[in-house]
Short mmCIF file of C-alpha atoms in Angstrom, two decimals:
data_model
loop_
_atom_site.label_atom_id
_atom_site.label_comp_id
_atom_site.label_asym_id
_atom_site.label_seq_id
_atom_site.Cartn_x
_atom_site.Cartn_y
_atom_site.Cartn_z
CA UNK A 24 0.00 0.00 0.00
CA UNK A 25 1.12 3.53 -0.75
CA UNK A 26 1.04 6.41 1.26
CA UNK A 27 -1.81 8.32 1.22
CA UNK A 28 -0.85 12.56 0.87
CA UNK A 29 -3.22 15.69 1.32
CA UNK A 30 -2.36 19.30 1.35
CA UNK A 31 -4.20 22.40 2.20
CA UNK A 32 -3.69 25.46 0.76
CA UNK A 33 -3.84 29.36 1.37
CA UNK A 34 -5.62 32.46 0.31
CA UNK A 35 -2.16 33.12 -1.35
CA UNK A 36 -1.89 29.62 -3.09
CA UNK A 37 0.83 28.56 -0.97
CA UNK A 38 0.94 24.92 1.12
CA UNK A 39 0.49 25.95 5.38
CA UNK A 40 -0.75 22.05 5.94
CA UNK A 41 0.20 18.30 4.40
CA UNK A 42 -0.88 15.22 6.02
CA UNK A 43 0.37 12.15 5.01
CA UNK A 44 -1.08 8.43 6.13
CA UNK A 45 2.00 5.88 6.04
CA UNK A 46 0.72 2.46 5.88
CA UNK A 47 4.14 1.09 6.63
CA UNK A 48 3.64 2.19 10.47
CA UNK A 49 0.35 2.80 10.25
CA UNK A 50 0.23 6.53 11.49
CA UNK A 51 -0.27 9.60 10.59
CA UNK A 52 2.19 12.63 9.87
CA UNK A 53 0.74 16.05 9.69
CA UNK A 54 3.31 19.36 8.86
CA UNK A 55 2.20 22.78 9.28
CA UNK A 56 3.88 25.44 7.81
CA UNK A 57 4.64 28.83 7.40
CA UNK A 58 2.64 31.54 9.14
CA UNK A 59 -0.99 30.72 9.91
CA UNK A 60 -3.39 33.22 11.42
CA UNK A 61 -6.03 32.41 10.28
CA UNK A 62 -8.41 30.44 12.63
CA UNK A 63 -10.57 28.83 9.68
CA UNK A 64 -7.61 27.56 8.27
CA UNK A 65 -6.72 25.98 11.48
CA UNK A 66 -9.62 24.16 11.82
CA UNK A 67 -9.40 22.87 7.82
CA UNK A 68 -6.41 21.14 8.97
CA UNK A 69 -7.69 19.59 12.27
CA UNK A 70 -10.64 18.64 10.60
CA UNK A 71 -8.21 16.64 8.36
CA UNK A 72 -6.32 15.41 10.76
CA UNK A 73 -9.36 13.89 11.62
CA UNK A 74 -10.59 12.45 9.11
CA UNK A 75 -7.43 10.64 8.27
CA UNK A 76 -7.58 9.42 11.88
CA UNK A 77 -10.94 7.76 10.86
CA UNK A 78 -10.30 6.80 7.91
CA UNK A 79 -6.84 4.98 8.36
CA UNK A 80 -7.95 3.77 11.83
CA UNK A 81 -4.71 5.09 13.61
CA UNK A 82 -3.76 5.73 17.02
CA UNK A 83 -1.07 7.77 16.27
CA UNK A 84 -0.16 11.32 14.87
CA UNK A 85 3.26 12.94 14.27
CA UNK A 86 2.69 16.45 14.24
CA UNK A 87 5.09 18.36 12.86
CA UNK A 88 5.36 22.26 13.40
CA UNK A 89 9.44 22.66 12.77
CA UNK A 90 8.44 25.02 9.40
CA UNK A 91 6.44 27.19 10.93
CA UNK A 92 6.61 30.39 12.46
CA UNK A 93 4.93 32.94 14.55
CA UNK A 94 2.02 32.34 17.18
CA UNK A 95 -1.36 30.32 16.49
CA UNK A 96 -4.55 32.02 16.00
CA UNK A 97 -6.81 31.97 19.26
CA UNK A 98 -7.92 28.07 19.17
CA UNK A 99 -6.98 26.91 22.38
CA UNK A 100 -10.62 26.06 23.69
CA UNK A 101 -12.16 24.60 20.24
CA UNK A 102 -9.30 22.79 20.85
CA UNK A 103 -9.18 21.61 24.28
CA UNK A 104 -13.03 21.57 24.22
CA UNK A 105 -14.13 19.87 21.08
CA UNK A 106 -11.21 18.69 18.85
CA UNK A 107 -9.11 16.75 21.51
CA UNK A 108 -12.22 14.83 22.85
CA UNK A 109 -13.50 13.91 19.16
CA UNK A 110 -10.03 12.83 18.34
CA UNK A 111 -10.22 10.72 21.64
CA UNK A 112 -13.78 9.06 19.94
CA UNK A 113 -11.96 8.66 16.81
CA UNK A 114 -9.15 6.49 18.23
CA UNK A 115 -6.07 8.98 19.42
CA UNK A 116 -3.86 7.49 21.89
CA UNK A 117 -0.37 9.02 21.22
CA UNK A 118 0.72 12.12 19.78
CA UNK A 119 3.65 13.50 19.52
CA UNK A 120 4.38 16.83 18.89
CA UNK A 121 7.52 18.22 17.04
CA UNK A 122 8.04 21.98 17.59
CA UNK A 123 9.10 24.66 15.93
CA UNK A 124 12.25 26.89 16.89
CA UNK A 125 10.14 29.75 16.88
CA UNK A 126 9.47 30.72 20.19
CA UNK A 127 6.27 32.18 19.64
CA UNK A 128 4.75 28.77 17.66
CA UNK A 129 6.64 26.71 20.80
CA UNK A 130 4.49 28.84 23.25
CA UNK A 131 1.29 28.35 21.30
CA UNK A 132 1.53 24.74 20.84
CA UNK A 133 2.44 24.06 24.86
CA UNK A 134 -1.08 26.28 25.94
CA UNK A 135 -2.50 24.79 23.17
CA UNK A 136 -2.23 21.64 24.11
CA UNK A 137 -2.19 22.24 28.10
CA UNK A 138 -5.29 20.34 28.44
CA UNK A 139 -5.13 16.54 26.98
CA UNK A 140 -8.04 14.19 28.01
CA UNK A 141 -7.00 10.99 30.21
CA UNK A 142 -6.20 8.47 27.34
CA UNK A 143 -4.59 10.88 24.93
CA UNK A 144 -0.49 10.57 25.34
CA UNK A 145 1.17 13.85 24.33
CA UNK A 146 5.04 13.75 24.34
CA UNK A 147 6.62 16.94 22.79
CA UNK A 148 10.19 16.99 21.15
CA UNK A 149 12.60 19.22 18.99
CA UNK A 150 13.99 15.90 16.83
CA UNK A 151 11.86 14.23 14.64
CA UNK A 152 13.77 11.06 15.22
CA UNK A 153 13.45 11.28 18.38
CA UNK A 154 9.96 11.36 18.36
CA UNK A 155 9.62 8.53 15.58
CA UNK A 156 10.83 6.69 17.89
CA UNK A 157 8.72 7.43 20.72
CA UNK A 158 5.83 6.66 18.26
CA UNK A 159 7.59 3.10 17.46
CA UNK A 160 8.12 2.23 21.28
CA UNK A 161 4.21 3.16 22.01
CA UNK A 162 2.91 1.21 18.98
CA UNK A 163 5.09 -1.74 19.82
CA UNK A 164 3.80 -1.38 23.20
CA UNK A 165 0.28 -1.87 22.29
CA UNK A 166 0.75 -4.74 20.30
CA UNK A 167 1.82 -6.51 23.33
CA UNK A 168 -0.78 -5.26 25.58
#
């Protein structure tokens, strides 16, 4: 099977979002990019994120934020309120979070994601290896379960 690849674009034609389903590990990468304001946008991408989620049946998400800059738009609660619990419905158990350089997109990503329901795992990290691995180790760990 071949990965599966989706992008979103802007008002200005260029890519902010690509998710990517990789059969091979069965999870799911998502890479924001650039700098995204816009709250509608936002929610595009998480509403992507989701439906790959349900689609592909994962429990896990790579999410990628190392090519983007500047602070979030205001999403924190439609975050913490409705996407993180629907995401818990859908199957999320482990996410990890690569982050930016930026300061201001590191900030917005740790309030962002200050509040994760019981069940969700959320380990943050500056190298994507690193958190490949982390990914590996907690997929491994639920096969033996």
């Amino acid at each position: 099977m071949m990965n599966t690849q989706e992008k979103l674009k802007n008002a200005q034609n260029l890519v902010y979002f690509k998710i990517t389903y990789l059969p091979e590990t069965h999870q799911i990468e998502s890479e924001w990019m650039g700098f995204i304001n816009d709250v509608e946008s936002s929610k595009q991408a998480y509403f992507l994120m989701s439906e790959f989620l349900s689609q592909y049946r994962c429990e896990a998400i790579l999410n990628s934020n190392k090519k983007q800059v500047g602070p979030w738009p205001k999403i924190d609660e439609w975050l913490a309120d409705t996407w993180l619990p629907h995401m818990q419905m859908t199957g999320l158990k482990y996410f990890a979070h690569l982050h930016s350089r930026n300061l201001f997109t590191q900030v917005s990503a740790e309030r962002a994601f200050a509040n994760i329901p019981k069940g969700i795992f959320l380990e943050h990290f500056y190298e994507e290896e690193q958190a490949r691995q982390w990914l590996l180790r907690q997929s491994t760990r639920g096969l033996r379960r």
